[in-house]
GROMACS .gro file of N, CA, C and O in nm:
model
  472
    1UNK      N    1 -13.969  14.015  -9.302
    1UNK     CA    2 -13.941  14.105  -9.411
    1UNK      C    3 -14.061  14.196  -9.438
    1UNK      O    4 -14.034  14.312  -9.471
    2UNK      N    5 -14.223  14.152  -9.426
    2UNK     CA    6 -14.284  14.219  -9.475
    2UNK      C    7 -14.326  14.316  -9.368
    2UNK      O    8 -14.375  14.422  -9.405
    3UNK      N    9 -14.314  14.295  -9.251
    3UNK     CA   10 -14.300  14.378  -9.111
    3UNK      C   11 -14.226  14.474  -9.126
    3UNK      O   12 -14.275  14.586  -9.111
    4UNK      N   13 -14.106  14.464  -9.156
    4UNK     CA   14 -13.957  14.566  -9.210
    4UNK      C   15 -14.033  14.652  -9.300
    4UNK      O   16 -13.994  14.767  -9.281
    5UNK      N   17 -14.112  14.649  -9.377
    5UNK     CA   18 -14.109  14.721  -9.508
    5UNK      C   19 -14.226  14.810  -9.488
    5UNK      O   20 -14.248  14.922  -9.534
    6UNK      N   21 -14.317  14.711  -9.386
    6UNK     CA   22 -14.456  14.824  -9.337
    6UNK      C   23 -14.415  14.915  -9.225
    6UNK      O   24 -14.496  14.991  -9.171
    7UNK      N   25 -14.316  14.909  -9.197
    7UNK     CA   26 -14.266  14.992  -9.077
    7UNK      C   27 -14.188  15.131  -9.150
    7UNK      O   28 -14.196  15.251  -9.120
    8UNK      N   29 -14.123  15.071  -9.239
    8UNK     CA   30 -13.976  15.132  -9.354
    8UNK      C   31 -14.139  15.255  -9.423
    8UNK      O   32 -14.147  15.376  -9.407
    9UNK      N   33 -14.224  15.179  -9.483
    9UNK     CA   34 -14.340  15.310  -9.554
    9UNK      C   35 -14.420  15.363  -9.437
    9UNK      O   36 -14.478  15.471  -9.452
   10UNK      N   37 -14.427  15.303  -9.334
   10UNK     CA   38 -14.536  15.406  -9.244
   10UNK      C   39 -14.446  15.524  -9.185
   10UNK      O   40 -14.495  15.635  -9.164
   11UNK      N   41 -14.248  15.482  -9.147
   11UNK     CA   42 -14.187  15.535  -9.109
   11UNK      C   43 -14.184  15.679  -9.213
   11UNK      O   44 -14.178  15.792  -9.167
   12UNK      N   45 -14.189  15.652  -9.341
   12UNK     CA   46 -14.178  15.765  -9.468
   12UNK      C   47 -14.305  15.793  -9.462
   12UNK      O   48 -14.275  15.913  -9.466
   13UNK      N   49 -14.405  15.795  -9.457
   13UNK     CA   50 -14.529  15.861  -9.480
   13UNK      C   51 -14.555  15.966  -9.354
   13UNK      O   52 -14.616  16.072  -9.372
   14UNK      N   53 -14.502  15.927  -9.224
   14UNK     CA   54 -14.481  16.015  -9.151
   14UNK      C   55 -14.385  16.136  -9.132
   14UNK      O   56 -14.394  16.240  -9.066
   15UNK      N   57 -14.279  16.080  -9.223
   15UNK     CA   58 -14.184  16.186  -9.211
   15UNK      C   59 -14.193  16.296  -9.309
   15UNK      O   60 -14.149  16.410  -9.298
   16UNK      N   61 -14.291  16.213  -9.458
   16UNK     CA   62 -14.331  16.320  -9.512
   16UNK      C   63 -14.433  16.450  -9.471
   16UNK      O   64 -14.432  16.569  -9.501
   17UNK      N   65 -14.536  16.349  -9.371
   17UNK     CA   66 -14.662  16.433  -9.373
   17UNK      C   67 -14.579  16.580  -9.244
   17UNK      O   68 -14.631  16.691  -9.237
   18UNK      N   69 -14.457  16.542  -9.164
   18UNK     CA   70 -14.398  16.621  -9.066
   18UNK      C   71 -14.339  16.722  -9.197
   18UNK      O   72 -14.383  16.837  -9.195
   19UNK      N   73 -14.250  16.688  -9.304
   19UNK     CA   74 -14.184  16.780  -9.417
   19UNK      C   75 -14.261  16.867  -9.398
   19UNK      O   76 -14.214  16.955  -9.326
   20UNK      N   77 -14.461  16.901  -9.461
   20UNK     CA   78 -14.507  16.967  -9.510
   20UNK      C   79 -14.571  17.034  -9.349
   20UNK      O   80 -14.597  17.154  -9.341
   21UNK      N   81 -14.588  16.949  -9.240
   21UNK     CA   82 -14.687  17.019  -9.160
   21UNK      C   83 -14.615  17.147  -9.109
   21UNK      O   84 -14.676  17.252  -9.129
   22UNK      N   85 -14.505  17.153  -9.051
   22UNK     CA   86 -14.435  17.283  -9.002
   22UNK      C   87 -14.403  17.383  -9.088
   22UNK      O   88 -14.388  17.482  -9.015
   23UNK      N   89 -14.387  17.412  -9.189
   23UNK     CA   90 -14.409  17.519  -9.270
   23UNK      C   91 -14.545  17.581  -9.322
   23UNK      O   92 -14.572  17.699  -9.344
   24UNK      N   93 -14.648  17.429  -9.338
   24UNK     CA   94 -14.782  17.494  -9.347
   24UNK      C   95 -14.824  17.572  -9.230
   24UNK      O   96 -14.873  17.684  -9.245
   25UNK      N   97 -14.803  17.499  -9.074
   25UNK     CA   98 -14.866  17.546  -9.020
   25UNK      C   99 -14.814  17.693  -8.938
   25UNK      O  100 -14.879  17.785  -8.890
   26UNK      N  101 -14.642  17.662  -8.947
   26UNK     CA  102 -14.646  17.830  -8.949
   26UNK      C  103 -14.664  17.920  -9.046
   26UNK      O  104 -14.682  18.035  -9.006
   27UNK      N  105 -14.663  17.901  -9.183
   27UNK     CA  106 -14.701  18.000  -9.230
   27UNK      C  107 -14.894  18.008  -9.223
   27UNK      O  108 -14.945  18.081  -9.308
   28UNK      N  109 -14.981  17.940  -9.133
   28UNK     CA  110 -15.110  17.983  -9.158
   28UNK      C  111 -15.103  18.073  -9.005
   28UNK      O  112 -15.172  18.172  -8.981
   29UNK      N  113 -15.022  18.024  -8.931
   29UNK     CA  114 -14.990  18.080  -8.787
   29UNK      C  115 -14.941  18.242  -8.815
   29UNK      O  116 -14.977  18.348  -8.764
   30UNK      N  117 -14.855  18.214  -8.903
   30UNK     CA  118 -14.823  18.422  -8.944
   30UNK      C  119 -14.932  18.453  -9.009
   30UNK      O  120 -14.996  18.510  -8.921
   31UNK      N  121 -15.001  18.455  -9.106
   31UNK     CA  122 -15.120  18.510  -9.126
   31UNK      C  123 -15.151  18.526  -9.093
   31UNK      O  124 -15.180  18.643  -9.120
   32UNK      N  125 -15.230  18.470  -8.953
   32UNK     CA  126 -15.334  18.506  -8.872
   32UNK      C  127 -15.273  18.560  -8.820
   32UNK      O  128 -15.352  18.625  -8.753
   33UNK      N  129 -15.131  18.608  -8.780
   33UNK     CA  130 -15.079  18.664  -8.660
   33UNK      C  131 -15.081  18.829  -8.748
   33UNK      O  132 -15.139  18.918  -8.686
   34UNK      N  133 -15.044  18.853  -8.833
   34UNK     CA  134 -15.009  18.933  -8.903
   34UNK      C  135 -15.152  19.003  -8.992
   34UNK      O  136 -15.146  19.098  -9.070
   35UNK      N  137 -15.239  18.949  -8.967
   35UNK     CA  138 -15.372  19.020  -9.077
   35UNK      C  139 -15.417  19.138  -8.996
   35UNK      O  140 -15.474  19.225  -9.061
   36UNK      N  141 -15.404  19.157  -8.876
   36UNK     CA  142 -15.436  19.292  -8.829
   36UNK      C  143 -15.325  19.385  -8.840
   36UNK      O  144 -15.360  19.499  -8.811
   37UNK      N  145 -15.198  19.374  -8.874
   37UNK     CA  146 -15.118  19.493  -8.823
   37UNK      C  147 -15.114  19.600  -8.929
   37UNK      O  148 -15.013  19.670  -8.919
   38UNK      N  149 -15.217  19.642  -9.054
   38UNK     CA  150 -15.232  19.768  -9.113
   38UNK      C  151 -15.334  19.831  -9.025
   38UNK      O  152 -15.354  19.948  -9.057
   39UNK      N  153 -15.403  19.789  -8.925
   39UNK     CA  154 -15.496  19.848  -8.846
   39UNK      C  155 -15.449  19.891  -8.702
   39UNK      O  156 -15.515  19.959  -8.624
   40UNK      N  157 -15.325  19.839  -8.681
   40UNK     CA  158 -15.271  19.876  -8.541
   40UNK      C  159 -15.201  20.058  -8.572
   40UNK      O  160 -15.134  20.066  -8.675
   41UNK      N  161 -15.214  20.179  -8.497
   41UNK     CA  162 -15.146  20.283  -8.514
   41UNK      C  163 -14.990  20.273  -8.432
   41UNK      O  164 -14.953  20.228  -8.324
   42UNK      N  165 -14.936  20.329  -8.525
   42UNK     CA  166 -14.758  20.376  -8.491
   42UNK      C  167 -14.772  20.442  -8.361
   42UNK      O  168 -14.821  20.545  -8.315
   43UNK      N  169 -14.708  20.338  -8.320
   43UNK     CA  170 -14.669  20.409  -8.129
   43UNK      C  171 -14.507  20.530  -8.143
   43UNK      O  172 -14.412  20.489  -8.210
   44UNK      N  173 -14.501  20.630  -8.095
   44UNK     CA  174 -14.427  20.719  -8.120
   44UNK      C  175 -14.279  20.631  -8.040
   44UNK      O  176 -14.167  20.653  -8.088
   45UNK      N  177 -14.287  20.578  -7.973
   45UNK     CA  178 -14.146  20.477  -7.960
   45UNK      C  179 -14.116  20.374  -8.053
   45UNK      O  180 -14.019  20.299  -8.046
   46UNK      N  181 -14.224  20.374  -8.163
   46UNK     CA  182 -14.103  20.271  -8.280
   46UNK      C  183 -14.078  20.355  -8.374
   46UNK      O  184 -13.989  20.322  -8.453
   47UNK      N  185 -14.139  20.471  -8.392
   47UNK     CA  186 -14.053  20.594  -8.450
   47UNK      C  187 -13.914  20.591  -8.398
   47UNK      O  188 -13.813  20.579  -8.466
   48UNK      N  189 -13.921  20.603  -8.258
   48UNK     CA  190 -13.793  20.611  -8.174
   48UNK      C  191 -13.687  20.537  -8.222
   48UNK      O  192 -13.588  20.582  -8.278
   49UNK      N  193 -13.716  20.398  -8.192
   49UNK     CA  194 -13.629  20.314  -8.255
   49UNK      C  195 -13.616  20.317  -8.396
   49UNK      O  196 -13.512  20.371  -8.436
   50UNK      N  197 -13.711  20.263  -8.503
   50UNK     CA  198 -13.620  20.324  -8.586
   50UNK      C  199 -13.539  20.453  -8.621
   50UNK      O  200 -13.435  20.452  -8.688
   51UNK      N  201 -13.590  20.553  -8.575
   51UNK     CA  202 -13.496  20.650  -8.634
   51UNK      C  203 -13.367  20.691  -8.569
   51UNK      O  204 -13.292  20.785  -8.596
   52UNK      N  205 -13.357  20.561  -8.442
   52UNK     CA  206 -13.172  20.601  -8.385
   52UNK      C  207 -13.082  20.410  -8.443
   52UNK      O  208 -12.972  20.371  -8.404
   53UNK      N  209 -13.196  20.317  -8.557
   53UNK     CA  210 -13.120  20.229  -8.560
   53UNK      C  211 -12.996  20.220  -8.651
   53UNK      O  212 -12.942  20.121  -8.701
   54UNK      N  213 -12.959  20.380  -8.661
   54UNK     CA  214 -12.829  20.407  -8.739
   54UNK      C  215 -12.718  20.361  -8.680
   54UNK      O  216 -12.612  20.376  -8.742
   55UNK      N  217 -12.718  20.287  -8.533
   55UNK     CA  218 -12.645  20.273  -8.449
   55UNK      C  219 -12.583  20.096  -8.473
   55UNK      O  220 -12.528  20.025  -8.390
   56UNK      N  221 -12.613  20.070  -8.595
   56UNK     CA  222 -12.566  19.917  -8.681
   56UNK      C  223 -12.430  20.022  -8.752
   56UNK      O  224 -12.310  19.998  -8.737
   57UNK      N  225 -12.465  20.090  -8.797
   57UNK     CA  226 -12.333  20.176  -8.910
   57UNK      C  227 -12.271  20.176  -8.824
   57UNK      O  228 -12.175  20.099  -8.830
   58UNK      N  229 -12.289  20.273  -8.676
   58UNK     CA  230 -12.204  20.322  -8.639
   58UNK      C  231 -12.121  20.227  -8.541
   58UNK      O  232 -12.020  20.273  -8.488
   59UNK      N  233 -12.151  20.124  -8.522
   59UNK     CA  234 -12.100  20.007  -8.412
   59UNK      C  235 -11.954  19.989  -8.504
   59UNK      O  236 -11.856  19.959  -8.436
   60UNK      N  237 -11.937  20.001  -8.621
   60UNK     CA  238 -11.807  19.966  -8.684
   60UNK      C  239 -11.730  20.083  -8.714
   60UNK      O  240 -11.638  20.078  -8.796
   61UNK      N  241 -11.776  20.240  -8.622
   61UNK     CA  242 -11.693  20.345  -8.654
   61UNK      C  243 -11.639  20.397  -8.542
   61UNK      O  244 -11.670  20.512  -8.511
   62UNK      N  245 -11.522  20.299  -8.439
   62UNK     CA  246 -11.503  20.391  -8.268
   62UNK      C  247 -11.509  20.508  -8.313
   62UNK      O  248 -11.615  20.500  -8.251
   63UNK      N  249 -11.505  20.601  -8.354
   63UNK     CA  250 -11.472  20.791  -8.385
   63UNK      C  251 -11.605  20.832  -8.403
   63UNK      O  252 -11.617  20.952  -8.377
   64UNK      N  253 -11.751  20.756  -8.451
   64UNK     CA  254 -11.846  20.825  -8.459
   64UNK      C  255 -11.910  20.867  -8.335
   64UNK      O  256 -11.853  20.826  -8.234
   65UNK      N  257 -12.049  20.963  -8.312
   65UNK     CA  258 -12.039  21.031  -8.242
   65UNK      C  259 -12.184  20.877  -8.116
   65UNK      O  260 -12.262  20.908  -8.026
   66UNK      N  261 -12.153  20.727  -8.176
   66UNK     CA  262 -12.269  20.656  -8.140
   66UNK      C  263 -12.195  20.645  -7.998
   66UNK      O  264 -12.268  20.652  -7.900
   67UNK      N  265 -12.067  20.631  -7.978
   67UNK     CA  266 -11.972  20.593  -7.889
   67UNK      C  267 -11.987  20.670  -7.769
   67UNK      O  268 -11.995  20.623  -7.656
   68UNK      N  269 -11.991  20.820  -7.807
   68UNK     CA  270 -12.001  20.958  -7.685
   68UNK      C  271 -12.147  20.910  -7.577
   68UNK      O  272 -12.259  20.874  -7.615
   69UNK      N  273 -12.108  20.921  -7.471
   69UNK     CA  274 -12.201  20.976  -7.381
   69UNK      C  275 -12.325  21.035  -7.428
   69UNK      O  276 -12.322  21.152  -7.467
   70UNK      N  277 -12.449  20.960  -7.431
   70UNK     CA  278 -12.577  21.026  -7.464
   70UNK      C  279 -12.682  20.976  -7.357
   70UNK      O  280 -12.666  20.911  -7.253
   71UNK      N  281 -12.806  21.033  -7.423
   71UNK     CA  282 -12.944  20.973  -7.359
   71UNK      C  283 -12.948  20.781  -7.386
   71UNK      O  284 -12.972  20.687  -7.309
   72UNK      N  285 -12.909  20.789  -7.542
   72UNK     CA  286 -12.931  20.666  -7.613
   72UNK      C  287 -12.876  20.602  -7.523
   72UNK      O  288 -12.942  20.512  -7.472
   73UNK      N  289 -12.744  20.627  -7.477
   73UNK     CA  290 -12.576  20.516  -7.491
   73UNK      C  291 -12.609  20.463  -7.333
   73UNK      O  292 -12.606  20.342  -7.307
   74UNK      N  293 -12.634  20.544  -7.252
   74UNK     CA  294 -12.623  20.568  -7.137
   74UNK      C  295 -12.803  20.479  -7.047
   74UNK      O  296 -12.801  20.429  -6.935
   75UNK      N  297 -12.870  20.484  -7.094
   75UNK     CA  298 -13.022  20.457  -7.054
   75UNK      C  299 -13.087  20.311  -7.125
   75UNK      O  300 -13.173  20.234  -7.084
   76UNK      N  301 -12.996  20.311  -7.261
   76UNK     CA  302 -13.117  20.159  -7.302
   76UNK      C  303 -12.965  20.114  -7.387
   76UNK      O  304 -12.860  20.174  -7.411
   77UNK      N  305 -13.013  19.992  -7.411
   77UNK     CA  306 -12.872  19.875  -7.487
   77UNK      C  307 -12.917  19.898  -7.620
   77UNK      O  308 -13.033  19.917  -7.659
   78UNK      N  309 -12.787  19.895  -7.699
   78UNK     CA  310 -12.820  19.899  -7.903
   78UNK      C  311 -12.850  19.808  -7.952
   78UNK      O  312 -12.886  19.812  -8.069
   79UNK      N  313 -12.845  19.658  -7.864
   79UNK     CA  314 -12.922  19.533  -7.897
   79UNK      C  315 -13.001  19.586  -8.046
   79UNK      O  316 -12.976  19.590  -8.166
   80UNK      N  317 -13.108  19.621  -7.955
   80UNK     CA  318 -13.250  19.640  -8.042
   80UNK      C  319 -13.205  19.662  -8.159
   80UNK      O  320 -13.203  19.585  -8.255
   81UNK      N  321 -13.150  19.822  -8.149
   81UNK     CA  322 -13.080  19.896  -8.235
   81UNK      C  323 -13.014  19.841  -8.359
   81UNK      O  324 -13.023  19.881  -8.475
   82UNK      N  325 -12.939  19.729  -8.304
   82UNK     CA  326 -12.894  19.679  -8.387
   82UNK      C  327 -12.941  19.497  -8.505
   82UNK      O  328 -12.897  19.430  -8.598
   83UNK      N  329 -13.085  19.504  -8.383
   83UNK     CA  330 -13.120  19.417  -8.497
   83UNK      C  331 -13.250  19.505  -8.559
   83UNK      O  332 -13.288  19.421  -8.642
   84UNK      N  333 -13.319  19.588  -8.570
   84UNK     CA  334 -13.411  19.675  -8.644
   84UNK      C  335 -13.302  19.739  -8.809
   84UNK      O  336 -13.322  19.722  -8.929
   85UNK      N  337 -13.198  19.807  -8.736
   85UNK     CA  338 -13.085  19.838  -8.860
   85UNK      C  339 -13.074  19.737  -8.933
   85UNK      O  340 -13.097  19.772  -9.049
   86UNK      N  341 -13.041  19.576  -8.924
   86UNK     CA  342 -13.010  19.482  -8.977
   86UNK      C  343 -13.128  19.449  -9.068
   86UNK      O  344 -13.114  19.411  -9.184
   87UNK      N  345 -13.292  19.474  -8.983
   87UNK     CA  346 -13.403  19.407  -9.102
   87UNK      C  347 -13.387  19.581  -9.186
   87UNK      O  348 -13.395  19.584  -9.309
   88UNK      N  349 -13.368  19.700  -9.118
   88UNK     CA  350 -13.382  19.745  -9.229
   88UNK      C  351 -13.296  19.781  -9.328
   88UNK      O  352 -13.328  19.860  -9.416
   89UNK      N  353 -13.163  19.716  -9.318
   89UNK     CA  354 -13.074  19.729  -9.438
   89UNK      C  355 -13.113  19.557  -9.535
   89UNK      O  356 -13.073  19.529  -9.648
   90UNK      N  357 -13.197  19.473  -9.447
   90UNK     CA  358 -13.235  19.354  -9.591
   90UNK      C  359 -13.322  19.416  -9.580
   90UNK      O  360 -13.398  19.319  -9.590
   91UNK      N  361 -13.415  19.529  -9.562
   91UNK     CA  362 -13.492  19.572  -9.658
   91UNK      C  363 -13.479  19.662  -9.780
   91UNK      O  364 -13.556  19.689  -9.872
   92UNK      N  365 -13.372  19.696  -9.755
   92UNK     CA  366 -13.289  19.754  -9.867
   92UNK      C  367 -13.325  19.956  -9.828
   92UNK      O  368 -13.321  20.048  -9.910
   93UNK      N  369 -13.349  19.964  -9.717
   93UNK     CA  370 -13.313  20.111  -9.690
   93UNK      C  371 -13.180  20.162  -9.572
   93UNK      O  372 -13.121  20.098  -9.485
   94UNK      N  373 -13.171  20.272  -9.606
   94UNK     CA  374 -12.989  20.297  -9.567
   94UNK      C  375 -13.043  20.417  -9.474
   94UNK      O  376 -13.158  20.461  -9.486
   95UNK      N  377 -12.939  20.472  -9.371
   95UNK     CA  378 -12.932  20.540  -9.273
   95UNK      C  379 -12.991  20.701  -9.344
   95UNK      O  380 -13.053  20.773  -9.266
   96UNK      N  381 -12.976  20.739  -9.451
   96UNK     CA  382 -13.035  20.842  -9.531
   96UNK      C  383 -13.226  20.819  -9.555
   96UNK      O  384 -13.308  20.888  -9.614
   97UNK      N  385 -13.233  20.743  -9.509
   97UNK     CA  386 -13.371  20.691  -9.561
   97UNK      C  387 -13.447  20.688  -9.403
   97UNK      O  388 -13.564  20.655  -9.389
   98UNK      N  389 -13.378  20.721  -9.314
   98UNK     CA  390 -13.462  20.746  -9.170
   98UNK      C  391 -13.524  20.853  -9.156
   98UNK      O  392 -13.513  20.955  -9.224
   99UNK      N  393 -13.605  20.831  -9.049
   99UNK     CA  394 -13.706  20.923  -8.987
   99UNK      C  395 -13.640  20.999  -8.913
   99UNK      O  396 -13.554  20.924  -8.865
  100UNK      N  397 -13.618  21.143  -8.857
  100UNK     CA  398 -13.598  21.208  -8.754
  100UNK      C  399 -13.651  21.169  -8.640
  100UNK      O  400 -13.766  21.125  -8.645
  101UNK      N  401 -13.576  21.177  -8.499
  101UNK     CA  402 -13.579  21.064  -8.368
  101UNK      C  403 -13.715  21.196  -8.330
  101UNK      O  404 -13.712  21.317  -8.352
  102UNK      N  405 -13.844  21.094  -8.256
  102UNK     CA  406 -13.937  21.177  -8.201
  102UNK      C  407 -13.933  21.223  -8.090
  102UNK      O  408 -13.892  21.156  -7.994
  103UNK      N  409 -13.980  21.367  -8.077
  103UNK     CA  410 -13.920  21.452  -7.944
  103UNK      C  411 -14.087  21.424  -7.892
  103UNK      O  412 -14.183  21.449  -7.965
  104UNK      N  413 -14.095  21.379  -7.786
  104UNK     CA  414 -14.261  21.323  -7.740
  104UNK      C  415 -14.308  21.442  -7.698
  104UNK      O  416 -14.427  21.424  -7.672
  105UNK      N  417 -14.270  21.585  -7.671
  105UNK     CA  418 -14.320  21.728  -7.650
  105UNK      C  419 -14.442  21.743  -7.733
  105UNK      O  420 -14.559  21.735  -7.697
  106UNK      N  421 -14.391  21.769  -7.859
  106UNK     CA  422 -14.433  21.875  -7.943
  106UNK      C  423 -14.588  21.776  -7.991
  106UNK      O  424 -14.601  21.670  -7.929
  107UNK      N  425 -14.694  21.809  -8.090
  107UNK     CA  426 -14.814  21.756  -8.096
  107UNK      C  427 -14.755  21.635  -8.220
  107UNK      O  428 -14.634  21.635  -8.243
  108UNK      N  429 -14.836  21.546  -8.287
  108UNK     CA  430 -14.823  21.478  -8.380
  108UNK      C  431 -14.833  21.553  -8.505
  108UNK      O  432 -14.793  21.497  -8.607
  109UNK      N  433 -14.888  21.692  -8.515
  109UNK     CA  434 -14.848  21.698  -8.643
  109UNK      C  435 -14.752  21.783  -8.679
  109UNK      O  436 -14.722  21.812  -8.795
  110UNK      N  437 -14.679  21.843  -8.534
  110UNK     CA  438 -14.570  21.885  -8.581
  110UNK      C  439 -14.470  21.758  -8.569
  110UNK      O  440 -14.385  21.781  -8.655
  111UNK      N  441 -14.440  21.649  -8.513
  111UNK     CA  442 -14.406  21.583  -8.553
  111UNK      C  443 -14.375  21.509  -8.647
  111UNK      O  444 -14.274  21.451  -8.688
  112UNK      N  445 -14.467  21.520  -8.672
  112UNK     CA  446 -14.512  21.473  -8.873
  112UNK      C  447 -14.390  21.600  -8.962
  112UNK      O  448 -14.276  21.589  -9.006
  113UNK      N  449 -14.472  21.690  -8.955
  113UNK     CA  450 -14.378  21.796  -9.021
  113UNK      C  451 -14.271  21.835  -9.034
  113UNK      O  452 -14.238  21.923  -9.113
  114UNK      N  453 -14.166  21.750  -8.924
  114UNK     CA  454 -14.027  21.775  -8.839
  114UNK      C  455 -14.045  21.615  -8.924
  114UNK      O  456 -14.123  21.587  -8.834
  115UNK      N  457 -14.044  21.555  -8.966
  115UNK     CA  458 -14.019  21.464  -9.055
  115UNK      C  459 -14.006  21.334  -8.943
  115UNK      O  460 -13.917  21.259  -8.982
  116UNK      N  461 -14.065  21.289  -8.824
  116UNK     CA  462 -14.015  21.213  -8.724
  116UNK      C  463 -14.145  21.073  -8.782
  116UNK      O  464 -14.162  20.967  -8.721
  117UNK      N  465 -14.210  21.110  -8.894
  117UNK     CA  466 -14.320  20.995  -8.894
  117UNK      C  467 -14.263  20.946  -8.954
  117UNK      O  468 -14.205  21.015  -9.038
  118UNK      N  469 -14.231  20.746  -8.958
  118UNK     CA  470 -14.164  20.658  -9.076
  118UNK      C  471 -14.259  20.690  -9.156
  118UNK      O  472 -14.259  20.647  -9.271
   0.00000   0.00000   0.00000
């Protein structure tokens, strides 16, 4: 019996100390993963993507124009597309709230000015 019972609390003291370790230790794991990225600069292809991930709306409209023959439709999958649209509608911004898609020609600050910077 008293074998049973030291087994029964070492069995719970472990399962507690597992409760707390995987959430501590990923959330100290995103921190560190995440404390540099106000210092990383915007690569002009996640402009890209976000500003064509309107292509979540349009997956539920056959008649819109996401369907037609393009560069987009034709060259890369809406995968992406469609999970970037998804974090940014729980972030609570809507297809009116995008960036203009970046034309990689022109310099960055007409880019900027053509409204293509998030």
């Amino acid at each position: 019996m008293l074998t049973r019972t030291f087994a029964t609390a070492r069995l719970s003291r472990y399962l507690m100390l597992c409760r707390w370790e995987v959430p501590l230790l990923s959330l100290l794991v995103g921190l560190i993963c995440c404390s540099g990225l106000p210092a990383i600069p915007l690569h002009p292809d996640e402009s890209q993507w976000i500003a064509t991930s309107s292509a979540l709306e349009d997956f539920l409209h056959p008649t819109s124009s996401h369907w037609h023959e393009s560069y987009f439709t034709l060259t890369q999958l809406p995968i992406t597309r469609y999970i970037i649209g998804a974090g940014r509608r729980l972030g609570g911004y809507h297809t009116t709230d995008l960036n203009a898609p970046w034309p990689f020609l022109p310099t960055l600050a007409a880019n900027i000015a053509a409204g293509a910077m998030p």
